[in-house]
Short mmCIF file of C-alpha atoms and ligand atoms in Angstrom, two decimals:
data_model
loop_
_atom_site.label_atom_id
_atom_site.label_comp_id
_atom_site.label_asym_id
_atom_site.label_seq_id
_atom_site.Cartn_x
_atom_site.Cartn_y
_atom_site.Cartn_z
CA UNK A 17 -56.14 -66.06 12.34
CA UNK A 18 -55.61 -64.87 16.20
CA UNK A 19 -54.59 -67.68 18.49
CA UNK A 20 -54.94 -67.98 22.43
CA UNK A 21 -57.02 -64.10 22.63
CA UNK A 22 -59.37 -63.80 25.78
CA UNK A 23 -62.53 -65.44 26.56
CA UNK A 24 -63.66 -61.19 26.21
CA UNK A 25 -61.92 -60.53 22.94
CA UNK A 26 -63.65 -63.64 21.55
CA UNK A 27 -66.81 -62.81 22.85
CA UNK A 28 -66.77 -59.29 21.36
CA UNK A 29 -65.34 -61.00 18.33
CA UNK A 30 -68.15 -63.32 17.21
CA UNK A 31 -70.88 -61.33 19.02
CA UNK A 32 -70.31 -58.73 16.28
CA UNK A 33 -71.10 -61.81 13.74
CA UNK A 34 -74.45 -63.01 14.70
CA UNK A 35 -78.01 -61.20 14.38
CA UNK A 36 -80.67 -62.46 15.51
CA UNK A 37 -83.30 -64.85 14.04
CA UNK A 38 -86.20 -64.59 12.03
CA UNK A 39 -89.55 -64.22 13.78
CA UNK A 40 -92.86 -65.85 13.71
CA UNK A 41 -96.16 -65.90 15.09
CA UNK A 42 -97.28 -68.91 17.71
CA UNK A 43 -100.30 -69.78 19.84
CA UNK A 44 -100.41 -68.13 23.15
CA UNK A 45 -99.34 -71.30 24.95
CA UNK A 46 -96.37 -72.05 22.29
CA UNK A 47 -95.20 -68.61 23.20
CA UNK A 48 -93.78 -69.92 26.87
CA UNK A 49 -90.54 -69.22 27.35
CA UNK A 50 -90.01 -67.73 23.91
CA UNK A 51 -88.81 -63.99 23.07
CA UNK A 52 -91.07 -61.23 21.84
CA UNK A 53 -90.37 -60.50 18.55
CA UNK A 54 -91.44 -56.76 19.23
CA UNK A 55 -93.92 -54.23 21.96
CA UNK A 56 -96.97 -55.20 22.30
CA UNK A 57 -99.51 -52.74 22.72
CA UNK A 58 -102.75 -53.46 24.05
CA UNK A 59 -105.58 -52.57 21.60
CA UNK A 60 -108.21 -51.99 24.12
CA UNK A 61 -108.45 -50.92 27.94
CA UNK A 62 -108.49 -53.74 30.57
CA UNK A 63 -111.26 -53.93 32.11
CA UNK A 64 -113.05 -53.00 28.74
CA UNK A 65 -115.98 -52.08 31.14
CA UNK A 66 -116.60 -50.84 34.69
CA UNK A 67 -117.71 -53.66 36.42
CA UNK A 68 -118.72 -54.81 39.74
CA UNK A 69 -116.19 -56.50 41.47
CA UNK A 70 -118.26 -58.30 43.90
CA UNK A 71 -122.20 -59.36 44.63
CA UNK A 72 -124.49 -56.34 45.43
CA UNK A 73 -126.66 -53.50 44.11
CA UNK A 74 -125.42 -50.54 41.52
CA UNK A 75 -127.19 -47.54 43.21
CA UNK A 76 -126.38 -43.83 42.85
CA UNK A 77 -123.74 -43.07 45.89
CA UNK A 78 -125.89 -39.63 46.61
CA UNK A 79 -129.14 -41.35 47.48
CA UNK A 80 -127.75 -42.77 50.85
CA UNK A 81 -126.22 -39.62 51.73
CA UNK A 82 -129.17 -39.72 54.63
CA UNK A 83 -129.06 -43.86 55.59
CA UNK A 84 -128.83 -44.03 59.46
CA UNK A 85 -129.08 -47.67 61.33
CA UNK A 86 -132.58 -45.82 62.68
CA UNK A 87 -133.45 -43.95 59.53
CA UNK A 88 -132.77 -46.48 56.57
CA UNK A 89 -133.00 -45.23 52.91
CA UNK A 90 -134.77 -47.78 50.92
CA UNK A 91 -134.47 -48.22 46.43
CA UNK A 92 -136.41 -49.82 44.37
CA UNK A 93 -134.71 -53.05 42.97
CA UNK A 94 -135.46 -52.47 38.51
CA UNK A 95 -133.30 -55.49 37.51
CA UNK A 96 -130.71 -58.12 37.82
CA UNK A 97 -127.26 -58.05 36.01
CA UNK A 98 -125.22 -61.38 35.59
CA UNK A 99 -121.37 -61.25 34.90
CA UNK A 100 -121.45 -61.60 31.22
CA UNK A 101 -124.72 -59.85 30.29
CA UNK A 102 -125.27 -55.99 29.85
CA UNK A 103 -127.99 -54.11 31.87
CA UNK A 104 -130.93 -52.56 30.32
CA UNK A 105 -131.67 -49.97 32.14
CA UNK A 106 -130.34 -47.20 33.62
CA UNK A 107 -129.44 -46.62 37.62
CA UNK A 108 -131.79 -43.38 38.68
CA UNK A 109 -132.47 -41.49 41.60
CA UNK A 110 -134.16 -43.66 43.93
CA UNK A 111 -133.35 -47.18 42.15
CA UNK A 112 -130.72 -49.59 42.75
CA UNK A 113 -129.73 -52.94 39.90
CA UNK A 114 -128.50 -55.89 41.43
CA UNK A 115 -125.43 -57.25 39.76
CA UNK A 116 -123.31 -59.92 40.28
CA UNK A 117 -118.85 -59.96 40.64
CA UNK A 118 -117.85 -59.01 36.65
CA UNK A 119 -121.02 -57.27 35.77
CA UNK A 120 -120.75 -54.04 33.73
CA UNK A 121 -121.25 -51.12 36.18
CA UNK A 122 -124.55 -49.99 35.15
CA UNK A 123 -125.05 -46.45 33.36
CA UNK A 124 -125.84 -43.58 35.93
CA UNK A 125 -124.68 -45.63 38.97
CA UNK A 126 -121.53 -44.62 40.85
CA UNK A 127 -121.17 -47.22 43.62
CA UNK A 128 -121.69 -50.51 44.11
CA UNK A 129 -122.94 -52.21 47.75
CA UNK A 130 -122.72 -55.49 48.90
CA UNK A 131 -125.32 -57.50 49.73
CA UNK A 132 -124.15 -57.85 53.24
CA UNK A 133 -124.85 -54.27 53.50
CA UNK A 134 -128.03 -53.99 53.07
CA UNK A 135 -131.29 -56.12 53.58
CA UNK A 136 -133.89 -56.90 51.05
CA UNK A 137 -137.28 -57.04 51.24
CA UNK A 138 -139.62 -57.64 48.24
CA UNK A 139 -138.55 -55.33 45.64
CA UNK A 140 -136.80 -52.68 47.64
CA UNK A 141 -133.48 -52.76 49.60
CA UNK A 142 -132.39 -50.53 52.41
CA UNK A 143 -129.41 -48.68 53.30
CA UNK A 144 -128.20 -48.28 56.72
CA UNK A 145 -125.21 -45.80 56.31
CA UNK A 146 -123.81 -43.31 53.36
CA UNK A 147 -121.89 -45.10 51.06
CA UNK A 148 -118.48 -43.39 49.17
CA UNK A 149 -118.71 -42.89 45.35
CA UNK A 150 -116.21 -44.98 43.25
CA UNK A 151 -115.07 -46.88 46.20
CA UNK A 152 -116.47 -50.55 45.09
CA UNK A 153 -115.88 -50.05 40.70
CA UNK A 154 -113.16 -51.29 38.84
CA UNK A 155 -112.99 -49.03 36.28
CA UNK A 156 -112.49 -49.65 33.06
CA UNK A 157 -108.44 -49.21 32.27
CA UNK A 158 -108.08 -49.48 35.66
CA UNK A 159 -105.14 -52.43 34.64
CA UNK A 160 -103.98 -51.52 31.70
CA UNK A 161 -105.20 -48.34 28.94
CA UNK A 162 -105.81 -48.53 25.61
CA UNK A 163 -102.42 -48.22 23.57
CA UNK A 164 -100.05 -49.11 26.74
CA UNK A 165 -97.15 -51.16 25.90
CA UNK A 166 -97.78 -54.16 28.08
CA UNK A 167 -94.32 -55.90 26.82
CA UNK A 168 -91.16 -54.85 25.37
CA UNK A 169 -89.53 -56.73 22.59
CA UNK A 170 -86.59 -58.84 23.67
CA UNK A 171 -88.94 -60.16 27.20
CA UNK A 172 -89.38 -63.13 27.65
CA UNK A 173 -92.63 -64.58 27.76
CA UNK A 174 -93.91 -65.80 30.77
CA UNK A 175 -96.91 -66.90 32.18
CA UNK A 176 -98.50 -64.28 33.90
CA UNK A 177 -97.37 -62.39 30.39
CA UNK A 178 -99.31 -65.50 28.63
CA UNK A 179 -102.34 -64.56 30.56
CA UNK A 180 -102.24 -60.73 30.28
CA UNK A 181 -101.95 -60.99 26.29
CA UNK A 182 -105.17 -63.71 26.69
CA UNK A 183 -106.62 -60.82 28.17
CA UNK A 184 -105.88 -58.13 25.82
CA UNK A 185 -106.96 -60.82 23.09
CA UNK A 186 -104.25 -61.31 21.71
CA UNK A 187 -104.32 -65.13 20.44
CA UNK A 188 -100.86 -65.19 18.09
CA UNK A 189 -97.51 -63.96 19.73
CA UNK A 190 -94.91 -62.47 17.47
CA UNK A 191 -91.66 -64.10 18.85
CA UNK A 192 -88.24 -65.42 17.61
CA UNK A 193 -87.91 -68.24 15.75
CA UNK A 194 -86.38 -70.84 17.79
CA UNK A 195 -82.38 -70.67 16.93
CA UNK A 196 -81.52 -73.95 15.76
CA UNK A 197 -78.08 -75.18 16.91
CA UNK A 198 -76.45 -78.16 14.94
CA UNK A 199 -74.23 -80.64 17.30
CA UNK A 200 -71.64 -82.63 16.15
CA UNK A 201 -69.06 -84.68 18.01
CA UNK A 202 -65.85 -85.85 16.56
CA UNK A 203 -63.86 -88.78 17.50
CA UNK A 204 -63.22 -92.04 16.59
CA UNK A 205 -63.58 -93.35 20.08
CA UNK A 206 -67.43 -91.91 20.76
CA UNK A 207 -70.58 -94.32 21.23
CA UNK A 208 -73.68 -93.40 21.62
CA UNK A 209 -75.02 -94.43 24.87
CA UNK A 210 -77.93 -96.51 23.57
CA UNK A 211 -74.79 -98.95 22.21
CA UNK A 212 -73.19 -101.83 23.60
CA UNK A 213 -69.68 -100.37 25.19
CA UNK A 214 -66.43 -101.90 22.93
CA UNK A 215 -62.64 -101.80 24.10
CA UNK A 216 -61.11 -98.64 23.77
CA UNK A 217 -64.37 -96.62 23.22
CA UNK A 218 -66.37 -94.31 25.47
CA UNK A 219 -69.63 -92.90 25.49
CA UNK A 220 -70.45 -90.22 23.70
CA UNK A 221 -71.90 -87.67 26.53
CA UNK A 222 -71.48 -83.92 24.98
CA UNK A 223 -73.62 -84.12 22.49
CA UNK A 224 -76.44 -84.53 24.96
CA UNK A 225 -75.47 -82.40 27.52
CA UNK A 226 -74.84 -79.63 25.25
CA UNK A 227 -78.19 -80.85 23.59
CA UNK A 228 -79.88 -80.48 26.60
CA UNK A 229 -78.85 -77.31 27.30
CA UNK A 230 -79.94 -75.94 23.84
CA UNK A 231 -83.64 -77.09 24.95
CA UNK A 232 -83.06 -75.60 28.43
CA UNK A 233 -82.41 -72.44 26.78
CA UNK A 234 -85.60 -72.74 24.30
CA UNK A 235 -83.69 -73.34 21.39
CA UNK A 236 -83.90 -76.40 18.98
CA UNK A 237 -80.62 -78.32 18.69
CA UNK A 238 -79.93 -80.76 15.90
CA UNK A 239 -78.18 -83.68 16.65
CA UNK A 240 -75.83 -84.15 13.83
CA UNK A 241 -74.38 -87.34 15.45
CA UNK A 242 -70.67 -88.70 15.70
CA UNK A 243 -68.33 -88.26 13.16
CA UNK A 244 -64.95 -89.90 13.44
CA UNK A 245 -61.60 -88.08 13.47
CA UNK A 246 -61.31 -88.03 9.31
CA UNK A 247 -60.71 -84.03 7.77
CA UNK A 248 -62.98 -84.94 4.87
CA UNK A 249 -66.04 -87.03 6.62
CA UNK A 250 -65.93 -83.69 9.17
CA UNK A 251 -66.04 -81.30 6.75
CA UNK A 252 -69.18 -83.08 4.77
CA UNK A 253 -70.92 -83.14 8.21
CA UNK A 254 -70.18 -79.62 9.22
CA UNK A 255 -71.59 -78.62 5.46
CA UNK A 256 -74.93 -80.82 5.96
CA UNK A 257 -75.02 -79.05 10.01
CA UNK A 258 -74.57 -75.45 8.15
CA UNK A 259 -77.80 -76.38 5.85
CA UNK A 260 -80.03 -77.64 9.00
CA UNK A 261 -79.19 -75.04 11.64
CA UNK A 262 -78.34 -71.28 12.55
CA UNK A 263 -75.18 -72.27 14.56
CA UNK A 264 -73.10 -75.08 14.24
CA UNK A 265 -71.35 -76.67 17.66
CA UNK A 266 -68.68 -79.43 16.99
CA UNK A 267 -67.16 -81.26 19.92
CA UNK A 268 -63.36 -82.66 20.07
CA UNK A 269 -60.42 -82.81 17.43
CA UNK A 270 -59.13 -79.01 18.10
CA UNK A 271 -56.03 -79.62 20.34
CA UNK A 272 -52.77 -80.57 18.60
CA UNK A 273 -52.69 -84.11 18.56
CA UNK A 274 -52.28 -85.83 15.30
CA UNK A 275 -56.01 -87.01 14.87
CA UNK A 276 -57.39 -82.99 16.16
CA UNK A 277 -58.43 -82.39 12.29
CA UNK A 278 -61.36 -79.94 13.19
CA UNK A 279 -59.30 -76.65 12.20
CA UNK A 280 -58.27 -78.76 9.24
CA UNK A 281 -61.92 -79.64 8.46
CA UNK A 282 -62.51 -76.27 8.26
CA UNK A 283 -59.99 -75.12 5.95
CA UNK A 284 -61.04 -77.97 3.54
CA UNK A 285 -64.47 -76.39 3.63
CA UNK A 286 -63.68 -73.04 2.85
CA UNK A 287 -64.54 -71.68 6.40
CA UNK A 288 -62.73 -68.72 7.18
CA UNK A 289 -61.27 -69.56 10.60
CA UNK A 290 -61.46 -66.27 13.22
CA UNK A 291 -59.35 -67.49 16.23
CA UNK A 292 -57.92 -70.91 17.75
CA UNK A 293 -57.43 -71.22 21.18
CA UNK A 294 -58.03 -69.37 24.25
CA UNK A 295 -56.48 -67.88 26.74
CA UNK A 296 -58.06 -69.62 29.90
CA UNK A 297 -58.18 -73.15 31.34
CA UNK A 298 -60.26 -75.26 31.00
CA UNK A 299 -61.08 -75.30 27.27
CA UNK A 300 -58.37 -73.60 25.54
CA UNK A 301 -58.75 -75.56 22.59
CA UNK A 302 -61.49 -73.78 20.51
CA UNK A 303 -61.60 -72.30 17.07
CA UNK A 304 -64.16 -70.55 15.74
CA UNK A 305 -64.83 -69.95 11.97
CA UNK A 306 -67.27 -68.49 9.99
CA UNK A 307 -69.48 -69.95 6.30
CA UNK A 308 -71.96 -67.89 4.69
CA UNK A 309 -72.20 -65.66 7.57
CA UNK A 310 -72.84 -68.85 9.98
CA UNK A 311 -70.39 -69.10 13.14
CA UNK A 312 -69.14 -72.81 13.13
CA UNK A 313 -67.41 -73.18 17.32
CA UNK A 314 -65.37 -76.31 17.97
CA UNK A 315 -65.04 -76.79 21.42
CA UNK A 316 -62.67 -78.88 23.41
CA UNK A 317 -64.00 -82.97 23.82
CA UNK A 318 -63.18 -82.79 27.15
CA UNK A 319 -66.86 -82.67 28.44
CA UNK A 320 -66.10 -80.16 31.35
CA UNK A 321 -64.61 -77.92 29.39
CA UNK A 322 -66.90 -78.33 26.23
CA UNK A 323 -69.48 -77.48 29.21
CA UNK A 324 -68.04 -74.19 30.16
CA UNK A 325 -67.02 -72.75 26.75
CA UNK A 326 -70.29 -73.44 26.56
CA UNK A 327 -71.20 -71.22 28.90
CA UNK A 328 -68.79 -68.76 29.03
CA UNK A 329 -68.38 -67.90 25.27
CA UNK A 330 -71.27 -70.23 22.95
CA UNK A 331 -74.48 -69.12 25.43
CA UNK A 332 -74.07 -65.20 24.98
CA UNK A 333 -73.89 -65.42 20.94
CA UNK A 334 -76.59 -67.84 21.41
CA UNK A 335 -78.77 -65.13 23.70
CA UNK A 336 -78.34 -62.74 20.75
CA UNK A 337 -79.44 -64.74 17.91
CA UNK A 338 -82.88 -65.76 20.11
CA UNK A 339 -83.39 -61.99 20.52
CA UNK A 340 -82.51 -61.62 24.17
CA UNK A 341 -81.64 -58.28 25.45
CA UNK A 342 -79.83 -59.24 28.03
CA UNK A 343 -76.59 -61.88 26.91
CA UNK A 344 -74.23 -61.94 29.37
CA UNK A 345 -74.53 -63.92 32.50
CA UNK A 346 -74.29 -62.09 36.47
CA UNK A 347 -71.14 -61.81 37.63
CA UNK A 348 -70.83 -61.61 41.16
CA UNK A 349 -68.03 -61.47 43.94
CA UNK A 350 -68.06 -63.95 47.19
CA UNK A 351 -66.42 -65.60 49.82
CA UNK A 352 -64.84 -68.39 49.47
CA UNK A 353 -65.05 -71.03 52.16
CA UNK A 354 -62.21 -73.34 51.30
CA UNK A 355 -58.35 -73.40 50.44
CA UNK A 356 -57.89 -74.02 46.43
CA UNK A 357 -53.75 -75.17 46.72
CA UNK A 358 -52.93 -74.83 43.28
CA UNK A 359 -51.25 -71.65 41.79
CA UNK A 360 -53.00 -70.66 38.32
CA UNK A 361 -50.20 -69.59 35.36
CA UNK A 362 -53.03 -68.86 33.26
CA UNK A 363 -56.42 -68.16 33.93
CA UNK A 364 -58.59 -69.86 35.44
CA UNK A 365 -62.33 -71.16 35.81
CA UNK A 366 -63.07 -72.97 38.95
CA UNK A 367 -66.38 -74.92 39.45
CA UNK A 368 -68.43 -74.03 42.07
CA UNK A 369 -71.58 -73.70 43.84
CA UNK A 370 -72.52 -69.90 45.31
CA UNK A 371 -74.61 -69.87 48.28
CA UNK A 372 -76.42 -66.30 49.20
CA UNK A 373 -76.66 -66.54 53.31
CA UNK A 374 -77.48 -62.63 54.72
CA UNK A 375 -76.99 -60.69 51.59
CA UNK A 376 -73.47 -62.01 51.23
CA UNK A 377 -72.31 -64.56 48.36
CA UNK A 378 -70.15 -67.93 49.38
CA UNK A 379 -68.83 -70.00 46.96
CA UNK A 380 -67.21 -73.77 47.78
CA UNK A 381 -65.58 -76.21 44.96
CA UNK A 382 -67.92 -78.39 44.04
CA UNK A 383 -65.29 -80.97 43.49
CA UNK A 384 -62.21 -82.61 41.27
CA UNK A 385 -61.70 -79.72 39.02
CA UNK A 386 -59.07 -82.10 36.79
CA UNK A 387 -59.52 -82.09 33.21
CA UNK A 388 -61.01 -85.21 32.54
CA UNK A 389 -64.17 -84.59 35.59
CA UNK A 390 -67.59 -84.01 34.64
CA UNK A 391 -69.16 -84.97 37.49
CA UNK A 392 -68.09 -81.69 39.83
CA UNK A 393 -70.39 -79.57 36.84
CA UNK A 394 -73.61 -81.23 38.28
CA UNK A 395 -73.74 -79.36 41.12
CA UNK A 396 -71.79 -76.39 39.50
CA UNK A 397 -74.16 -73.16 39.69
CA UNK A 398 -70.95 -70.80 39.43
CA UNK A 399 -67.45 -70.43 37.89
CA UNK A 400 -64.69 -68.98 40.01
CA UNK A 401 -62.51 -66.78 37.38
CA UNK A 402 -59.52 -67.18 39.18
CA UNK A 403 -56.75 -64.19 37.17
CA UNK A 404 -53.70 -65.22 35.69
CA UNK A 405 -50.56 -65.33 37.82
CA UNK A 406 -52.54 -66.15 41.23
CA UNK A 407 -51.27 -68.38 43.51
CA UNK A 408 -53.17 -70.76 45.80
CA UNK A 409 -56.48 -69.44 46.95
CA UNK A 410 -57.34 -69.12 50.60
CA UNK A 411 -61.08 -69.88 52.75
CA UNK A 412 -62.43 -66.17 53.49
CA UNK A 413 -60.65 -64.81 50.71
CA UNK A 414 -63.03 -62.63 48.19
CA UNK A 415 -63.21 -64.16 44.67
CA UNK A 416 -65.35 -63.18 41.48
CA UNK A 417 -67.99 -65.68 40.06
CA UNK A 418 -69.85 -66.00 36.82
CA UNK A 419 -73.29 -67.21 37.79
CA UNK A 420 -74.29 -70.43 35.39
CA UNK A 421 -77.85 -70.98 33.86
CA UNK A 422 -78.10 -74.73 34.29
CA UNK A 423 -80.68 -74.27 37.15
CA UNK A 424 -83.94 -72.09 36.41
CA UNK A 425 -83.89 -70.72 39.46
CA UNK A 426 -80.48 -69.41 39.40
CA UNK A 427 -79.00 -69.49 43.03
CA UNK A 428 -81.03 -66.58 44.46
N1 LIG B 504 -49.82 -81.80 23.54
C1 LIG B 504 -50.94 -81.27 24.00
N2 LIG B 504 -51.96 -82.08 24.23
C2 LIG B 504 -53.12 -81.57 24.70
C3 LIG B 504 -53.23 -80.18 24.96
C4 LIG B 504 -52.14 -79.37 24.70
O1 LIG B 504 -52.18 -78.14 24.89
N3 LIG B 504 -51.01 -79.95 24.20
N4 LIG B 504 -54.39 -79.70 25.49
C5 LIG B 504 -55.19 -80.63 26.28
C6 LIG B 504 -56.43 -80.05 26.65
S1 LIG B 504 -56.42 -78.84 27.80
C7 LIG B 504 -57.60 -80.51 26.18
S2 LIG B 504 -59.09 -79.91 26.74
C8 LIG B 504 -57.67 -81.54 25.15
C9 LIG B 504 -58.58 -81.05 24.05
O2 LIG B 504 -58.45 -81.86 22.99
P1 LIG B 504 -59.51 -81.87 21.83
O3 LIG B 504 -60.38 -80.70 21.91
O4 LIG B 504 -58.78 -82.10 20.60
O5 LIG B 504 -60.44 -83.06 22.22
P2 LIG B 504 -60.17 -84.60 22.06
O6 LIG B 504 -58.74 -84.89 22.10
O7 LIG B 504 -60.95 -85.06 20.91
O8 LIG B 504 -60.87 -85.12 23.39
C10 LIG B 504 -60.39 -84.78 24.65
C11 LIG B 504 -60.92 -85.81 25.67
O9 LIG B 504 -62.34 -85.77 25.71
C12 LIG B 504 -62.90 -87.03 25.30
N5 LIG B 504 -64.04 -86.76 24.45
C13 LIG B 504 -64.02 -86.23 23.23
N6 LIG B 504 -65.24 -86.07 22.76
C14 LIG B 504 -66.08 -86.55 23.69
C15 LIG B 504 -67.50 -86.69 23.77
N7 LIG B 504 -68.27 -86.27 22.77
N8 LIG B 504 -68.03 -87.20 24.89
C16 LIG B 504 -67.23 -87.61 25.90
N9 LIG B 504 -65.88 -87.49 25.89
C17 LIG B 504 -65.32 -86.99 24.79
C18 LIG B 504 -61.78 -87.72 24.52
O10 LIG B 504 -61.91 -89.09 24.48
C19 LIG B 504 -60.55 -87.23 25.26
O11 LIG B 504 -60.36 -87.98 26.42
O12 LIG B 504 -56.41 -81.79 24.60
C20 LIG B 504 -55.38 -81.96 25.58
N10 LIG B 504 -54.20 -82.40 24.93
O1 LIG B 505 -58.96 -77.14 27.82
MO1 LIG B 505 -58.54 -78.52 28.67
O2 LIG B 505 -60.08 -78.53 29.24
O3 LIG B 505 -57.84 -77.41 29.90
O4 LIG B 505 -58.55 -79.77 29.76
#
């Protein structure tokens, strides 16, 4: 097994190790936010029809090649068209159908006019001016043609997509199967938060944020609950997470201290272990180890960093196994606009908010960034990957930035 490799080798590492999941069909509406399983091609034009898009007569354009304000050419009116209903008859020389927004553009008409244009009287309208073939007809394919790929697989689905696969009539979306992500949190200090707080104990509060950001990112996480620091009640747990889910998360235990019996856990199970530690603070302390071709990560207890291994290395592998093309977050460079005074032996993520102000990126702290602080990752939008071997960092200097996904709109 490797120990202390970088956050990149690990990523390559385990990235090689997942596929991703199964897929399905769901309602339209159940397909929100969900990956396409595959193209979709639409199976018939959109429009289907020509039609009228707005409240006036069909007429032949050629017929008011003559209309003058003083010399009006007047049509016979043969029959009414609602949006909905086909016409029965066709448009001839001399004859006009009146047809309402979303009526089928009758046969042998070319143009449609609107009934501001023209004045009726009886059974006959009349044209003041020429009008231009084509001009006033959505034609049919106009949006999209028969056979188009409207959506590639690996998009997500959103809902303007929602709407255009309504109108293609397409009522079941092939997408991923939601990637179901077990959570587990060792230690014998953790309560849940619904509890009554005891002496020595704390609340439990990774499993629910990394919870929460499983259901941010569509997927399904299962909480698997607390376990306390015991090799053989941890490994039983991390077998019954391997049954429920696709990925299994555990939380604590993987440092060196005396009760850290994750790795151990592990071994006992018959998990081959792939690599302990990593090269970056915060959240070193992770191993990763595979059962049956599932990845089981143990990340640090320490909620920040449990957070950002998170991020950094568990959301990417995650990305891949929902289908997503695209797995690895924006990186992007900025200014910063305050002094960090600490050096940085090893490398280094910062937490950080990054502002875009005329086309340029700043980035400021967003707070403590000491190991045991959770809340400066509330307003955190952006880790600063400070190299190994830097020494303090300076306001105005340029730094490099992983953008986070804990805000949908993303800090554009
Ligand atoms: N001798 C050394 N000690 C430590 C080292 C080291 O290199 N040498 N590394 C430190 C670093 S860095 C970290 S991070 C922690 C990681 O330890 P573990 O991953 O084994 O995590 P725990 O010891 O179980 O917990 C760390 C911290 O977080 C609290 N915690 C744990 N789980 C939760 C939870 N679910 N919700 C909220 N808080 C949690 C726990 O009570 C501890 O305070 O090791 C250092 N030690
Ligand atoms: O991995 Mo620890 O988070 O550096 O505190």
């Amino acid at each position: 097994m490797k120990t202390s490799i970088s956050l990149e080798e690990a990523q390559a590492t385990l990235l090689t190790l997942v596929r991703p999941v199964a897929q399905g069909q769901v309602p339209l509406l159940a397909a929100t936010g969900r990956v396409l399983g595959r193209d979709i091609q639409s199976g018939v034009n959109l429009p289907v029809f020509s039609k009228s898009p707005l409240d006036g007569y069909a007429l032949q354009a050629k017929d008011s090649e003559q209309a003058k304000p003083s010399q009006p050419v007047t049509l016979t009116v043969i029959e009414e068209v609602r949006a909905g209903y086909v016409p029965r008859n066709k448009v001839m020389a001399g004859t006009a159908i009146k047809v309402m927004t979303g009526a089928p553009v009758p046969e042998g008409a070319d143009e449609i006019v609107k009934f501001e244009d023209v004045t009726r009287e009886g059974n006959s309208i009349k044209l003041f001016s020429p009008v231009t073939p084509g001009k006033n007809v959505i034609r049919a394919g106009e949006d999209v043609i028969q056979g188009e790929t409207i959506a590639p697989g690996g998009m997500v689905v959103t809902p303007p997509l929602v709407g255009l696969l309504a109108a293609i009539g397409v009522a079941a979306v092939p997408v991923f199967e939601k990637v179901r992500i077990a959570i587990l949190s060792t230690g014998d200090e953790l309560l849940d938060p619904s509890r009554d707080l005891l002496p020595g104990k704390i609340y439990n509060s990774n499993l629910h944020s990394l919870g929460a950001y499983c259901l941010q990112l569509g997927t399904a996480p299962v909480d698997m609950g607390i376990v306390p620091d015991e090799t053989t009640a941890i490994a039983a747990r991390i077998s019954q997470a391997l049954q429920a889910s696709d990925l299994v998360i555990t939380t604590g235990g993987v440092s060196v201290g005396d009760y850290d019996v994750v790795p151990a856990a592990l071994t006992q199970l018959g998990a081959e272990l792939i690599f302990w530690k990593l090269d970056m603070k915060p959240g070193s302390p992770v191993i990763a180890a595979s059962y049956n071709n599932k990845l089981i990560i143990g990340l640090s207890g320490n909620p920040a960093a449990a957070l950002i291994t998170f991020d950094l290395l568990v959301v990417p592998l995650i990305k891949k196994m929902m289908g997503l093309e695209k797995q690895f977050p924006l990186k992007v460079s900025a200014i910063l606009t305050e002094n960090f005074n600490k050096s940085s032996q090893q490398r280094r993520f910062l937490r950080a908010r990054v502002q875009r102000d005329k086309a340029m990126n700043y980035v400021k702290l967003t707070g403590e960034q000491s190991n045991g602080v959770l809340k400066s990752m509330i307003d955190c939008n952006a880790l600063i990957d400070v190299p190994a071997g830097s020494g303090p960092l300076l306001a105005g200097q340029e730094v490099s930035a992983v953008v986070l996904g804990h805000e949908p709109g993303g800090f554009l």
